[in-house]
PDB file of C-alpha atoms in Angstrom:
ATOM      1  CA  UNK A1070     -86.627 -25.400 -61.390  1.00  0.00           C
ATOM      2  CA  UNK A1071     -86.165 -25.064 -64.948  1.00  0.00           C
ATOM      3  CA  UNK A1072     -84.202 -28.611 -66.233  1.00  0.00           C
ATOM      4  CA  UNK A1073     -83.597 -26.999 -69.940  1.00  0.00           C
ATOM      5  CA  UNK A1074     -82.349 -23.870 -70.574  1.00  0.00           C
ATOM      6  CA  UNK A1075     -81.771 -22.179 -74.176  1.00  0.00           C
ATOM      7  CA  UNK A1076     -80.950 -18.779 -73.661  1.00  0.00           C
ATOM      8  CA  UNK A1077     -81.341 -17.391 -76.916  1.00  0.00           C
ATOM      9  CA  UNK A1078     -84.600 -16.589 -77.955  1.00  0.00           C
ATOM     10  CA  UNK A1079     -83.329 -15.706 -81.875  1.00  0.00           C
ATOM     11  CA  UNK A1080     -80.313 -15.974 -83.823  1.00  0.00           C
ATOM     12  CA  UNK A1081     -79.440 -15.154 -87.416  1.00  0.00           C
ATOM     13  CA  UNK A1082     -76.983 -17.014 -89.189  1.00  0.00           C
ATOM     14  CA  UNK A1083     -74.997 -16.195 -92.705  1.00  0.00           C
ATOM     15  CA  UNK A1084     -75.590 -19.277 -95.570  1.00  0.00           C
ATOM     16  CA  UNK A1085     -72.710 -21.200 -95.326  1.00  0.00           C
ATOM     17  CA  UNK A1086     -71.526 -20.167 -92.266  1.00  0.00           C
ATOM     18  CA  UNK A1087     -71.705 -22.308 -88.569  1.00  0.00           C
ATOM     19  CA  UNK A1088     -73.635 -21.494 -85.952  1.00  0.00           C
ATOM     20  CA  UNK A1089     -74.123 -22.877 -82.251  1.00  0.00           C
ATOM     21  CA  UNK A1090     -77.356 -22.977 -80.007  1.00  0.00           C
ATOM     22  CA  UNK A1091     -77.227 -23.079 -76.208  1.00  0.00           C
ATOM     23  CA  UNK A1092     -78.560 -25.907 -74.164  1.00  0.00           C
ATOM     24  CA  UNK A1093     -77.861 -26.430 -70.572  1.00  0.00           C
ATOM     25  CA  UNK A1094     -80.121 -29.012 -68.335  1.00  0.00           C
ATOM     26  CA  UNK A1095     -80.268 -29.694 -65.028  1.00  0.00           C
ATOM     27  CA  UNK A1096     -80.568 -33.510 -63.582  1.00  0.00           C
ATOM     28  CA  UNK A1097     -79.340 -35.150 -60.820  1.00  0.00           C
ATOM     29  CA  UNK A1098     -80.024 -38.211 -62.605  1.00  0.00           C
ATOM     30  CA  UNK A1099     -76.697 -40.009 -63.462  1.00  0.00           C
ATOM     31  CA  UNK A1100     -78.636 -41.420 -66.915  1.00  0.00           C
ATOM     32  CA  UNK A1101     -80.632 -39.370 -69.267  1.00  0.00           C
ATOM     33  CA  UNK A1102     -80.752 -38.057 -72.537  1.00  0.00           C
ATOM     34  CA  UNK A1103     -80.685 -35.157 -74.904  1.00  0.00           C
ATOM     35  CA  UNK A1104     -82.235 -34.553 -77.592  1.00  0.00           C
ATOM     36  CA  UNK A1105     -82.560 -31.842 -80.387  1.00  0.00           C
ATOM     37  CA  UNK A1106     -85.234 -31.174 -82.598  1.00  0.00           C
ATOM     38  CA  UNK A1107     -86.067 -28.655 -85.553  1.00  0.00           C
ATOM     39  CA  UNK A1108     -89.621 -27.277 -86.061  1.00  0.00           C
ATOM     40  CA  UNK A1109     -90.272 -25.463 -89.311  1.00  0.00           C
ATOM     41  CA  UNK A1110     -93.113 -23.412 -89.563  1.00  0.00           C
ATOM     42  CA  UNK A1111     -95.343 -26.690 -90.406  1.00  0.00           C
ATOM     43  CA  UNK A1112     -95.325 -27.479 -87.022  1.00  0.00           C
ATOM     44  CA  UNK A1113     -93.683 -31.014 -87.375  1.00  0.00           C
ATOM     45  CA  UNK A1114     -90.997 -31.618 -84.678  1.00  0.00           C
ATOM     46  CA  UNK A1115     -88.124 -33.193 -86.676  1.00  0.00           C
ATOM     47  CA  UNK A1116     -85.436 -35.588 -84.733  1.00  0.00           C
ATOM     48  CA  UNK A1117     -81.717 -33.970 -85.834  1.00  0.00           C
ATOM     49  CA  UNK A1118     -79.577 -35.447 -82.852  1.00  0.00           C
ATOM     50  CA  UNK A1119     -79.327 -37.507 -79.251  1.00  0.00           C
ATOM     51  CA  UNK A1120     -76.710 -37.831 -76.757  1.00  0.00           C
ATOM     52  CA  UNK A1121     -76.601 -40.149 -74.007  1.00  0.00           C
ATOM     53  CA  UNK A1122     -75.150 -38.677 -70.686  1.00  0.00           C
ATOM     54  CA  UNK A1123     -72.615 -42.323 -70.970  1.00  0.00           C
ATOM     55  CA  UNK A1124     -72.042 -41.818 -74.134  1.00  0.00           C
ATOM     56  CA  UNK A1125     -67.806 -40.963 -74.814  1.00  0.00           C
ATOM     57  CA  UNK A1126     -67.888 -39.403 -77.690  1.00  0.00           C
ATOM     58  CA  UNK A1127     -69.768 -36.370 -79.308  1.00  0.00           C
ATOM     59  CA  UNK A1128     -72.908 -37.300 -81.113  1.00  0.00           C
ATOM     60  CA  UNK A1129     -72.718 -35.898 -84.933  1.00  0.00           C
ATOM     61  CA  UNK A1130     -75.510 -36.863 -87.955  1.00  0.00           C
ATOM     62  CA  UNK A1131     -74.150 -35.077 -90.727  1.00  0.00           C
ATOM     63  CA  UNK A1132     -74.116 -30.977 -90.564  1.00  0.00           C
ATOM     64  CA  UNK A1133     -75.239 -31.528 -86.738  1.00  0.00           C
ATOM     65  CA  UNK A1134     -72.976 -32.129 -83.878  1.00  0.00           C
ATOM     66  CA  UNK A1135     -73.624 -31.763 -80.049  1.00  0.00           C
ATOM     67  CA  UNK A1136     -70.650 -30.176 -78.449  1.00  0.00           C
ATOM     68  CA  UNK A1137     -71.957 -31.833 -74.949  1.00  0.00           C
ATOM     69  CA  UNK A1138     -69.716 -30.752 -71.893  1.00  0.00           C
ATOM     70  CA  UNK A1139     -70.809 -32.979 -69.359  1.00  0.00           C
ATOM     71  CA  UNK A1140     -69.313 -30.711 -65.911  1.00  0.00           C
ATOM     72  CA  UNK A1141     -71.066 -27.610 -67.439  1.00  0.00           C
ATOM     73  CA  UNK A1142     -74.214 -29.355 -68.177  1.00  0.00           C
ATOM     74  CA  UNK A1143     -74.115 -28.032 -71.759  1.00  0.00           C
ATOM     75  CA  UNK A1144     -75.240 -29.797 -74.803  1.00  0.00           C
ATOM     76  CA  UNK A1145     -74.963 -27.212 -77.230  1.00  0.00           C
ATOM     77  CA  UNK A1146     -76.159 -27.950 -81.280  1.00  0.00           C
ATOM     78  CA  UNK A1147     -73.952 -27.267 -84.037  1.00  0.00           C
ATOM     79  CA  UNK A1148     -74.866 -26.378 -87.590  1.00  0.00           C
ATOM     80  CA  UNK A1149     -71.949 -26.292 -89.952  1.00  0.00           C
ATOM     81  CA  UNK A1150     -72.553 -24.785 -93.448  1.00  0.00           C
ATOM     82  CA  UNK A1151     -76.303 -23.338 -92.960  1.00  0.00           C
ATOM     83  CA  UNK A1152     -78.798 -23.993 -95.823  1.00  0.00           C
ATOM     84  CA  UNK A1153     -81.984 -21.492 -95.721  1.00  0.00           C
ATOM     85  CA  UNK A1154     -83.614 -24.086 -95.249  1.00  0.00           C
ATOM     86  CA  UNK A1155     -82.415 -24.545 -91.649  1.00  0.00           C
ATOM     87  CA  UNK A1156     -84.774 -21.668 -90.792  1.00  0.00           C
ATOM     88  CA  UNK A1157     -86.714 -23.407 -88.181  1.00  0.00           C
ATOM     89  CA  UNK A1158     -87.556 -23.179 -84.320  1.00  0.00           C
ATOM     90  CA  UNK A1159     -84.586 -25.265 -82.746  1.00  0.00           C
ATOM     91  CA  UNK A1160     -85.276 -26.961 -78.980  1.00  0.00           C
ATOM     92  CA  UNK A1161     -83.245 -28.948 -76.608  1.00  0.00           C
ATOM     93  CA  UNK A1162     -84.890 -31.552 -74.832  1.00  0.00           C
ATOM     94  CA  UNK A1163     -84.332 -34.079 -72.048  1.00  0.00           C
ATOM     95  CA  UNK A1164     -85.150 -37.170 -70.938  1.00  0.00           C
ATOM     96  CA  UNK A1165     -84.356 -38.365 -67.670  1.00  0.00           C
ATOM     97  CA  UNK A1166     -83.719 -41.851 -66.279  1.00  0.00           C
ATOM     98  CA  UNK A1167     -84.550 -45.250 -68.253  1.00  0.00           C
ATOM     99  CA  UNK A1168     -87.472 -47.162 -69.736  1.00  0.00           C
ATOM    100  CA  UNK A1169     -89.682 -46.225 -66.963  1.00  0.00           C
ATOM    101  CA  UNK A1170     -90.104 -42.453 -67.679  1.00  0.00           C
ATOM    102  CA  UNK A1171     -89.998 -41.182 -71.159  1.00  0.00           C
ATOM    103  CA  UNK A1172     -91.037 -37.885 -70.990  1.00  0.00           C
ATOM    104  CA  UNK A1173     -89.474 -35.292 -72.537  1.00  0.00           C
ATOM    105  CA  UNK A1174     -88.584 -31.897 -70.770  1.00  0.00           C
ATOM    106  CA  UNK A1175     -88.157 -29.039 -73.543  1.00  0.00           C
ATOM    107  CA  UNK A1176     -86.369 -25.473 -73.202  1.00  0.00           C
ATOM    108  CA  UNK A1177     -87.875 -22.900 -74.969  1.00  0.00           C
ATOM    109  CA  UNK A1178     -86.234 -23.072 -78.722  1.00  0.00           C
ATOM    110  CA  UNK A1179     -84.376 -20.846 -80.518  1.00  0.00           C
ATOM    111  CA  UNK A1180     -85.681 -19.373 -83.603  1.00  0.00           C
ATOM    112  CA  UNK A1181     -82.618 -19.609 -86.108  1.00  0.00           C
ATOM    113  CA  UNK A1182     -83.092 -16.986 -89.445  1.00  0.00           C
ATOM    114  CA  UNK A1183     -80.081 -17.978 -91.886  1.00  0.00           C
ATOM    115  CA  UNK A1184     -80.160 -14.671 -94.366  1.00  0.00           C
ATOM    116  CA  UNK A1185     -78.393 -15.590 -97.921  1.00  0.00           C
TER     117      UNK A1185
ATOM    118  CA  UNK B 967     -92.631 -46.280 -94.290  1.00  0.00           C
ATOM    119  CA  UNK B 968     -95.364 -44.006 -93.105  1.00  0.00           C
ATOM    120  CA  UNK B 969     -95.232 -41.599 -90.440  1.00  0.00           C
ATOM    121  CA  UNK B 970     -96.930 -40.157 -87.542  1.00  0.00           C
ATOM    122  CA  UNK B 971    -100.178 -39.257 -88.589  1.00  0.00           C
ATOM    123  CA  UNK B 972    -102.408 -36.867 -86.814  1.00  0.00           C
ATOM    124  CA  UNK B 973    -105.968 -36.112 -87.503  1.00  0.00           C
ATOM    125  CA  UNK B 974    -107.416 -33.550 -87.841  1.00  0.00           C
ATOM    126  CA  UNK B 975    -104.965 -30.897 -89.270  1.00  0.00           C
ATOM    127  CA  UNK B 976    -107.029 -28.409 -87.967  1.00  0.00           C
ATOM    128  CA  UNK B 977    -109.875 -27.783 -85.431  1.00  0.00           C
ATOM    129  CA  UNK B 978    -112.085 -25.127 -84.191  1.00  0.00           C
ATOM    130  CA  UNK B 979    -114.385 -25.286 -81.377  1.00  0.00           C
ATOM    131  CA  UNK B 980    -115.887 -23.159 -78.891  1.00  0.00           C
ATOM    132  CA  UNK B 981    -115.899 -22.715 -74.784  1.00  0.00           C
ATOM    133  CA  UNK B 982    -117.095 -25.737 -73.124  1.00  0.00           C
ATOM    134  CA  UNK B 983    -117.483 -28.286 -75.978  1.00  0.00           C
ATOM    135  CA  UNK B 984    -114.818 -31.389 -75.544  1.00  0.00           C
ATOM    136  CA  UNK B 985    -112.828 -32.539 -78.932  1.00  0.00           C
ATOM    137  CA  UNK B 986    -110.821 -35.582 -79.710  1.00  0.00           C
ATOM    138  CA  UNK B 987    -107.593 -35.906 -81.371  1.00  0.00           C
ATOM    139  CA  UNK B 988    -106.159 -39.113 -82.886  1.00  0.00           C
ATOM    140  CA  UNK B 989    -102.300 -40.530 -83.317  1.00  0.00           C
ATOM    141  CA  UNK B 990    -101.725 -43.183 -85.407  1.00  0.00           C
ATOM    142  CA  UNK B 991     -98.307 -44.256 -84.443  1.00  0.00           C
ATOM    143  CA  UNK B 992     -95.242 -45.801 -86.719  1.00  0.00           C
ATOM    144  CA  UNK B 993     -96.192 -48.980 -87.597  1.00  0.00           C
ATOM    145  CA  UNK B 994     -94.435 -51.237 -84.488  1.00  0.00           C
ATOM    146  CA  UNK B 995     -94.107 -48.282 -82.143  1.00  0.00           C
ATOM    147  CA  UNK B 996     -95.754 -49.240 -78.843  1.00  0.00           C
ATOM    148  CA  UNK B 997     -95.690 -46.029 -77.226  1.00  0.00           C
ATOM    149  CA  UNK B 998     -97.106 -42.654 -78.026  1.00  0.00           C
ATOM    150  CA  UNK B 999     -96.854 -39.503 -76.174  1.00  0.00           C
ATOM    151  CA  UNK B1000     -98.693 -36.739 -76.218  1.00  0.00           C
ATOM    152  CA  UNK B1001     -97.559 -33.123 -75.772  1.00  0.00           C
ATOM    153  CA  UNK B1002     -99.420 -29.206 -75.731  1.00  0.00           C
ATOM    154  CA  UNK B1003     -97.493 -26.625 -77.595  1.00  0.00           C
ATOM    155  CA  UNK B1004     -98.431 -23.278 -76.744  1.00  0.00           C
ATOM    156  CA  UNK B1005     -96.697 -19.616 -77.271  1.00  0.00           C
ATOM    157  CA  UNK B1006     -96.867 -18.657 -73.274  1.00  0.00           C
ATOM    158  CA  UNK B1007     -95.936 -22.178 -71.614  1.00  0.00           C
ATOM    159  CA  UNK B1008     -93.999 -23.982 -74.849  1.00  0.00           C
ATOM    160  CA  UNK B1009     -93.986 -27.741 -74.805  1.00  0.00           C
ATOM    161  CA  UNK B1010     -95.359 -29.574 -72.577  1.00  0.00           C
ATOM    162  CA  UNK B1011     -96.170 -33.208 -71.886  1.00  0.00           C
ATOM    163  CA  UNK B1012     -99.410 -34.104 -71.065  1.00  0.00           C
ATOM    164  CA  UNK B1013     -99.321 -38.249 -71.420  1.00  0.00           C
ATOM    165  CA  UNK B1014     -97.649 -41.330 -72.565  1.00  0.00           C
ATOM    166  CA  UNK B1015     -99.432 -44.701 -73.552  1.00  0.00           C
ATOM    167  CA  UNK B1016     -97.702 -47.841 -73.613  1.00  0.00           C
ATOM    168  CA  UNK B1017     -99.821 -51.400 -74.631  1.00  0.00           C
ATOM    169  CA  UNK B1018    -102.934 -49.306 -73.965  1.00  0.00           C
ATOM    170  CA  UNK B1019    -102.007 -48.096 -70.272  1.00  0.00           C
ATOM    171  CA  UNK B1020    -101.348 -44.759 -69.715  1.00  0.00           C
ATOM    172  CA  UNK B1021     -97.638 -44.916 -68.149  1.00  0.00           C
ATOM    173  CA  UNK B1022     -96.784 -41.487 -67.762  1.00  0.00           C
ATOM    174  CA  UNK B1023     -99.013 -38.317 -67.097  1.00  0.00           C
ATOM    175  CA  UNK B1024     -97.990 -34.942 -66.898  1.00  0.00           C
ATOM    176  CA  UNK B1025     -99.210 -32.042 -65.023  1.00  0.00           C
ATOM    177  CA  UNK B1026    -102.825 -31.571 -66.465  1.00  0.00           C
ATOM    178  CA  UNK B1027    -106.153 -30.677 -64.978  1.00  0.00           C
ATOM    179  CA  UNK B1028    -108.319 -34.606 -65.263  1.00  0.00           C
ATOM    180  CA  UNK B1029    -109.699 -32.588 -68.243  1.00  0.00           C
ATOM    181  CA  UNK B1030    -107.416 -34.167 -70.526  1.00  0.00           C
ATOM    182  CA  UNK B1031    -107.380 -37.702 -71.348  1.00  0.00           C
ATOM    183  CA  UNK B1032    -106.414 -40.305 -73.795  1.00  0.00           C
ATOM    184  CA  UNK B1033    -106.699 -43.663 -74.359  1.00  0.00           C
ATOM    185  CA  UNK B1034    -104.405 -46.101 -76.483  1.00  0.00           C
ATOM    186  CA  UNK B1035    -105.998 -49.082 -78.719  1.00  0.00           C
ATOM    187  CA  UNK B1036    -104.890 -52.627 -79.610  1.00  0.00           C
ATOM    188  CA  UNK B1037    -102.964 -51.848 -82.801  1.00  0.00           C
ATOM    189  CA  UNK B1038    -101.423 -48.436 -80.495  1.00  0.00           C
ATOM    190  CA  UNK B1039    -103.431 -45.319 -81.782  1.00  0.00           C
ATOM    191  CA  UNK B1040    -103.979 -43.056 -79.418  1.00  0.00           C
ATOM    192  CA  UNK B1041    -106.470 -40.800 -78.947  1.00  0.00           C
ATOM    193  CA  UNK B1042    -106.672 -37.448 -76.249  1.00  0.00           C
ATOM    194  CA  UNK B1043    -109.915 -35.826 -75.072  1.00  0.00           C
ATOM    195  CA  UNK B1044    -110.392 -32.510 -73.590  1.00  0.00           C
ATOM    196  CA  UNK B1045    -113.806 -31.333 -72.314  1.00  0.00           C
ATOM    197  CA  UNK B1046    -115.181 -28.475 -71.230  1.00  0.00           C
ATOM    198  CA  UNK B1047    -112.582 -26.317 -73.556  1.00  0.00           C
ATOM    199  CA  UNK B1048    -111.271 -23.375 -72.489  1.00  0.00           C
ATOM    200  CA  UNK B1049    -109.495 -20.656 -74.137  1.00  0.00           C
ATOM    201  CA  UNK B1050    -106.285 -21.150 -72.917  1.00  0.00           C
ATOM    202  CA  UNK B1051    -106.377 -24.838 -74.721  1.00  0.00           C
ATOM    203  CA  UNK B1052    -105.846 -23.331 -77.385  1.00  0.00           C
ATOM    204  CA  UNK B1053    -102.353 -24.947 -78.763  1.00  0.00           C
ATOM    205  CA  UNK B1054    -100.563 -27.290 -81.403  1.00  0.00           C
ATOM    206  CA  UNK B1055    -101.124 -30.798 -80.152  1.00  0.00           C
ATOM    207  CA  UNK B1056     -98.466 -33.334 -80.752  1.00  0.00           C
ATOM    208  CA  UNK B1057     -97.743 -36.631 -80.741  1.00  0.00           C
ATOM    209  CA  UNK B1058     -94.795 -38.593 -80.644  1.00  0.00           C
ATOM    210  CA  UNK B1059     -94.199 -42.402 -81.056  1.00  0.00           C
ATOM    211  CA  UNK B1060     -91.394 -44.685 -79.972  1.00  0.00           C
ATOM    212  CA  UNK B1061     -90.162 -48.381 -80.135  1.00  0.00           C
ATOM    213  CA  UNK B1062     -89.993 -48.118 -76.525  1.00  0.00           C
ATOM    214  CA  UNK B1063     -86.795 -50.347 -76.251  1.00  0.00           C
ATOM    215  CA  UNK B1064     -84.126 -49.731 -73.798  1.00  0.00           C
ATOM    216  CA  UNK B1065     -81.899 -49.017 -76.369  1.00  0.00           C
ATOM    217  CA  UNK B1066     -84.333 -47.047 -78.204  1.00  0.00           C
ATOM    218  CA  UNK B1067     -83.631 -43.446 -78.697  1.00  0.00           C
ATOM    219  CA  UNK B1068     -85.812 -41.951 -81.264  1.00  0.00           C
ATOM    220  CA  UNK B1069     -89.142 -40.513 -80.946  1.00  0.00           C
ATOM    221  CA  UNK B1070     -90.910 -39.671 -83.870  1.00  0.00           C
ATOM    222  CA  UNK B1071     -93.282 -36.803 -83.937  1.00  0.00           C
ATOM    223  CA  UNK B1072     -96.743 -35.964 -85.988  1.00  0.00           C
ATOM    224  CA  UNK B1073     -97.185 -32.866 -87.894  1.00  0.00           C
ATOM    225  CA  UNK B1074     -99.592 -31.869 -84.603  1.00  0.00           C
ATOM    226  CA  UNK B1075    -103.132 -30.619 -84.425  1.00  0.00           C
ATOM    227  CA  UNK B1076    -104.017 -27.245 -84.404  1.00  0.00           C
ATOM    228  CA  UNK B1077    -106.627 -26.109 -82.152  1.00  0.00           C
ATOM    229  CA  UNK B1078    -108.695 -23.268 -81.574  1.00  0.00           C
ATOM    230  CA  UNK B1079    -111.066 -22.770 -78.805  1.00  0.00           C
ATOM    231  CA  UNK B1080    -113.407 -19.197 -79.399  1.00  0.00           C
TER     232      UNK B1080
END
């Protein structure tokens, strides 16, 4: 069974504007993590934002929050004020349990085109 | 402080040769992982070293294989290439704390088997 989902294989975004990408996952683990990560065209994955599944609050790092619904097993990434340069491959990922298994379980990314 | 560095950027090799890759980690990371990017199956993990013992493996024919040294590089081996190898290659390194969080990734190798 797939354990992340992002359901939108392309979005395009305004400059300036805010736009949200889908995650939902699928554990049964009561502890794990999510992850988001931004891959230009480089190929470099690049960190932008974690939530714990214990964690209270939303996880935000400047322009990035993670609306993260817990019951709906959502943890969706938003972008507030897009820069072109957020043009990128965006994917959700998941890690599951504690120190003993740190793989990561990718969906299969959004590509995000902000147009000026 | 420096980053993930893969090497080489780039590779091109053909049906049944082997290759190796090579990580160096962040320096104090303990643990590097290794992951296959490809257009059909996306990312996917193939191993994680910790203190030079492979901890984690993924779902891989025995193919693939890596090996982490003393000051944590990493390196992964594939032999007998095939064409569907053919991927970005990257690795990731981590603190490997319990509160640790953050994996850092490389810029990846490409490779191309013909």
């Amino acid at each position: 069974a797939q354990k992340i989902t992002q359901t939108q294989p392309g979005m395009f975004v305004q400059e300036k504007e805010a736009v949200t990408l889908d995650c939902t996952y699928d554990t049964s683990d009561p502890s794990y993590g999510l992850f988001w990560y931004k891959q230009p065209s480089s190929g470099e994955m690049i960190f932008l934002i974690y939530q714990g599944s214990y964690d209270q609050q939303n996880a935000t790092e400047g322009r990035y929050s993670l609306n993260f619904q817990k019951a709906r097993k959502s943890a969706n990434l938003v972008i507030s004020a897009s820069q072109l340069g957020d043009s990128a491959m965006y994917f959700c990922a998941m890690r599951e349990g504690g120190t003993g298994r740190r793989a990561l379980t990718f969906g299969s990314g959004t590509r995000l085109q902000v147009q000026p | 402080k420096a980053g993930v560095t893969q090497t080489p950027r780039y590779l091109i090799k053909t049906r049944g040769q082997q290759v190796t890759l090579s990580c160096s980690p962040i320096s104090g990371h303990r643990s590097v992982s290794w992951y296959q990017q490809t257009p059909g199956q996306g990312l996917q993990f193939l191993f994680e070293y910790f203190s030079e013992t492979q901890r984690n493996k993924g779902n891989f024919p025995g193919r693939f294989s890596g090996r982490q040294f003393s000051n944590s590089r990493s390196e992964m081996n594939v032999s007998t290439l095939e064409l569907g190898d053919s991927a970005l290659y990257l690795c990731a390194s981590s603190l490997d704390s319990v509160t640790s969080v953050g994996y850092t990734f490389g810029s990846g190798t490409r490779l191309t088997v013909v």
